[in-house]
Amino acid sequence: MKHAAPTRTLLALYTAMVAFVLIAPTVVVIPLSFTDKASLTFPPSGWSTRWYENFFNDPAWTAAFGNSLTVALIVTVVATAAGTAAAVGVSKWSRKRMAKAAQMFLLAPIVVPSIILAIGVYAIFLRLQLLGTLPGFVLAHSVLAVPFVLVSVSAALAGFDDRLTTAAASLGADRWTTFRRVMLPLILPGVVSGALFAFVTSFDEVVLSIFIKSPYLETLPVKMYASVTRDTDPTIAAAATMIMLLTTVIIAVGLLSMRRKKIA
Amino acid sequence: MPDKTPGAGTRIDVKNVTKRYAKSTAVDDVSLSIEPGEFITLLGPSGSGKTTTLNLIAGFTELTHGSIEIDGQRVDHVPAHKRGLGVVFQHYALFPHMTVAENIAFPLQQRKTPKAAQAALVASVLQTVGLAGYQDRFPKELSGGQQQRVAFARAMVFNPRALLMDEPLGALDKNLREKLQLEIKRIHQDVGRTFVFVTHDQEEALILSDRIAIFNNGRIEQVGTSADLYERPASLFVARFMGESTVFKAQVSSNGSDWHMDFHGSTLHGPVTSTVPGKGALVLRPEQLRVAESRADAPAGSAAVPVQVIQNIYLGSGHKYELRLPDGSTGIVRTPLTERTSLRPGDSAYVHWPAHQGVLLEDNDLVSTT
């Protein structure tokens, strides 16, 4: 669509304004993390990297960071496998109404307020003694991550020609081989973006994690939340900056590599 | 390459097979014996059950009743990937993320063929389908006809027990289709395998097949050679589906040795050869009929019916007449050039034929005239 020059200028201004409102609160964290004062002041009066040093020298912070990475990596594997299997299953279900219902059920975790989910998970984990354990974190985060995988793999499957599986069967391939050699390579972009979302979902999950953490096992966002309520120490800004960069890089790399694959 | 021993083909028996869906019956008590090495075509209009029958043989669809045997062994509960049949689809179904060579090697990998043998087989089959040198292309870099050749190569490379083809030429333009028809026929003669071919194009069926099975409404109306179907159709549907025909419909009576019908004042008759229907339809092919300007011009003893000329078309090899019969239906006559007439559209004339010719069938049309 072509617009007159004044309209275009206005549109650009408006877009810039919306972008600023969206991004500014996030970007403010970066200068905050380089302050030389022991409190969160904006704009910072002097510059230093002491809060990054503090982050990496404090075993509480590095442990939380390590925990977050470990949990997120395992969740990525678990949720991607489960979500992909669910998406394939739902797409092959010949009773469409049941398939739709199953899909809605699987998507529920992103619709239900996480605080409600958190209370339920807490009650069950208490009984099963999963609170503050690695399997507990992986399980809880996977529940939240599966819907993202389901959505992105389902979208990829919509573009998959199911007649190729029939052809593969006629050529002697069993179902598993057909999935591995024919379906998976063709829906891989959807699986990869689902996996990235799963990682990010787990890595910055906070509400559920506060409920299921223990003094022995807590993730980075939980530690940050505790830190901001207790000591308001700029280390949190350093941590936030690193989380932001990590997730941004992951998503950007994922999207770019997928785009390259499509062009090829 | 597939085993070239003549008669090395596989026998396929479809026995009383029914396929029912929730609201419809796609295949209704179909039986068909396919001989080893035979080229059989399942021919019929869309929705007649021919593709479903092929899918049942291939194992893509579960049957409701009946059984399917390959070389005497029941296979109706054997999954598709263990039936060892090659299938070619109308939509090619090549794997888009694999090269031509990878596509063709796929069935060989499933059969754990040694790598070196795979490469040799791929090269050899590409030669057969005329695509040598194309092994590193991706399917989307090929034309439709080339893609279908690759699909053929992929379905044949593992020496399948039989080759099933579901309208493989349906998506191609006419010239290419005719070229590939001849190639398929040549390959069939070379490899001596059982070929089962599905199409709705009767000309294609005539060119390719040893035998043709005509499908209608989920049932087989008739199985036979093209000559059987053209000269001795078993039903009005077959007569109409296989080539052009003129149909005279009337009540039939019989005195045991001869049947008679009164077609709008003209008496038609012939010898009784099978059950005489009550409502009859006498079918004549365009070459069996002649046109005369008056009743007197028709040979004595021949059957004749008054008609009105709709068109008289000069075809070079002869004339083709379109005629209006007394009941309003259209008749078609083809005559050699030696029997020229000066008939013009609108003229009255007679269509005639030796009285014993024609096939008397039951008139099972729902509407009396079409």
PDB file of N, CA and C in Angstrom, chain B residues 13 44 51 86 93 108 119 123 134 142-143 149 153 159 191 193 211 293 312 343 348 355 361:
ATOM      1  N   ASP B  13      -5.302 -62.060  -5.943  1.00  0.00           N
ATOM      2  CA  ASP B  13      -6.717 -62.411  -5.910  1.00  0.00           C
ATOM      3  C   ASP B  13      -7.456 -61.529  -4.919  1.00  0.00           C
ATOM      4  N   GLY B  44     -13.043 -46.700 -14.553  1.00  0.00           N
ATOM      5  CA  GLY B  44     -14.377 -46.300 -14.132  1.00  0.00           C
ATOM      6  C   GLY B  44     -14.417 -44.815 -13.878  1.00  0.00           C
ATOM      7  N   THR B  51     -10.017 -46.670  -7.243  1.00  0.00           N
ATOM      8  CA  THR B  51      -8.858 -46.284  -6.439  1.00  0.00           C
ATOM      9  C   THR B  51      -8.898 -46.936  -5.058  1.00  0.00           C
ATOM     10  N   GLY B  86       5.089 -52.253  -5.415  1.00  0.00           N
ATOM     11  CA  GLY B  86       5.488 -50.900  -5.785  1.00  0.00           C
ATOM     12  C   GLY B  86       4.244 -50.094  -6.112  1.00  0.00           C
ATOM     13  N   ALA B  93       4.403 -37.965  -5.179  1.00  0.00           N
ATOM     14  CA  ALA B  93       4.792 -38.284  -3.802  1.00  0.00           C
ATOM     15  C   ALA B  93       6.289 -38.527  -3.665  1.00  0.00           C
ATOM     16  N   LEU B 108      15.557 -49.309  -1.265  1.00  0.00           N
ATOM     17  CA  LEU B 108      16.691 -50.241  -1.161  1.00  0.00           C
ATOM     18  C   LEU B 108      17.284 -50.201   0.246  1.00  0.00           C
ATOM     19  N   ALA B 119      23.907 -48.167  -5.463  1.00  0.00           N
ATOM     20  CA  ALA B 119      24.334 -47.188  -6.462  1.00  0.00           C
ATOM     21  C   ALA B 119      24.157 -47.753  -7.866  1.00  0.00           C
ATOM     22  N   ALA B 123      21.539 -46.265 -10.722  1.00  0.00           N
ATOM     23  CA  ALA B 123      22.025 -45.833 -12.038  1.00  0.00           C
ATOM     24  C   ALA B 123      21.299 -46.589 -13.146  1.00  0.00           C
ATOM     25  N   TYR B 134      20.532 -37.323 -13.865  1.00  0.00           N
ATOM     26  CA  TYR B 134      19.679 -36.459 -13.047  1.00  0.00           C
ATOM     27  C   TYR B 134      19.750 -36.809 -11.565  1.00  0.00           C
ATOM     28  N   LEU B 142      12.666 -30.625 -11.224  1.00  0.00           N
ATOM     29  CA  LEU B 142      12.277 -31.439 -12.373  1.00  0.00           C
ATOM     30  C   LEU B 142      10.879 -31.059 -12.844  1.00  0.00           C
ATOM     31  N   SER B 143      10.572 -31.344 -14.103  1.00  0.00           N
ATOM     32  CA  SER B 143       9.221 -31.124 -14.622  1.00  0.00           C
ATOM     33  C   SER B 143       8.311 -32.239 -14.121  1.00  0.00           C
ATOM     34  N   ARG B 149       8.617 -39.955 -13.776  1.00  0.00           N
ATOM     35  CA  ARG B 149       9.602 -40.988 -14.148  1.00  0.00           C
ATOM     36  C   ARG B 149      10.400 -41.409 -12.922  1.00  0.00           C
ATOM     37  N   ALA B 153      10.724 -45.055 -11.243  1.00  0.00           N
ATOM     38  CA  ALA B 153      12.012 -45.676 -10.946  1.00  0.00           C
ATOM     39  C   ALA B 153      12.042 -46.131  -9.488  1.00  0.00           C
ATOM     40  N   ASN B 159      12.473 -54.257  -7.293  1.00  0.00           N
ATOM     41  CA  ASN B 159      11.912 -55.466  -7.885  1.00  0.00           C
ATOM     42  C   ASN B 159      10.647 -55.920  -7.158  1.00  0.00           C
ATOM     43  N   VAL B 191       9.882 -56.122 -18.319  1.00  0.00           N
ATOM     44  CA  VAL B 191      10.093 -56.704 -16.999  1.00  0.00           C
ATOM     45  C   VAL B 191       9.156 -57.869 -16.699  1.00  0.00           C
ATOM     46  N   ARG B 193       6.365 -58.049 -15.224  1.00  0.00           N
ATOM     47  CA  ARG B 193       5.745 -58.014 -13.896  1.00  0.00           C
ATOM     48  C   ARG B 193       4.239 -57.812 -14.024  1.00  0.00           C
ATOM     49  N   ARG B 211      -6.154 -56.727 -19.916  1.00  0.00           N
ATOM     50  CA  ARG B 211      -7.568 -56.827 -19.545  1.00  0.00           C
ATOM     51  C   ARG B 211      -7.972 -55.561 -18.804  1.00  0.00           C
ATOM     52  N   GLU B 293     -31.223 -43.430 -47.505  1.00  0.00           N
ATOM     53  CA  GLU B 293     -32.097 -42.276 -47.679  1.00  0.00           C
ATOM     54  C   GLU B 293     -33.552 -42.673 -47.641  1.00  0.00           C
ATOM     55  N   ASN B 312     -23.954 -34.525 -40.485  1.00  0.00           N
ATOM     56  CA  ASN B 312     -23.252 -35.455 -41.358  1.00  0.00           C
ATOM     57  C   ASN B 312     -21.839 -34.902 -41.487  1.00  0.00           C
ATOM     58  N   LEU B 343     -27.079 -36.748 -47.564  1.00  0.00           N
ATOM     59  CA  LEU B 343     -27.957 -36.315 -46.473  1.00  0.00           C
ATOM     60  C   LEU B 343     -27.418 -35.061 -45.797  1.00  0.00           C
ATOM     61  N   SER B 348     -34.828 -36.553 -43.411  1.00  0.00           N
ATOM     62  CA  SER B 348     -35.299 -37.822 -42.884  1.00  0.00           C
ATOM     63  C   SER B 348     -34.506 -38.934 -43.541  1.00  0.00           C
ATOM     64  N   ALA B 355     -29.992 -57.859 -39.300  1.00  0.00           N
ATOM     65  CA  ALA B 355     -30.890 -58.031 -38.158  1.00  0.00           C
ATOM     66  C   ALA B 355     -30.289 -58.778 -36.963  1.00  0.00           C
ATOM     67  N   LEU B 361     -29.300 -55.906 -24.084  1.00  0.00           N
ATOM     68  CA  LEU B 361     -28.986 -55.799 -22.651  1.00  0.00           C
ATOM     69  C   LEU B 361     -30.220 -55.340 -21.901  1.00  0.00           C
TER      70      LEU B 361
END
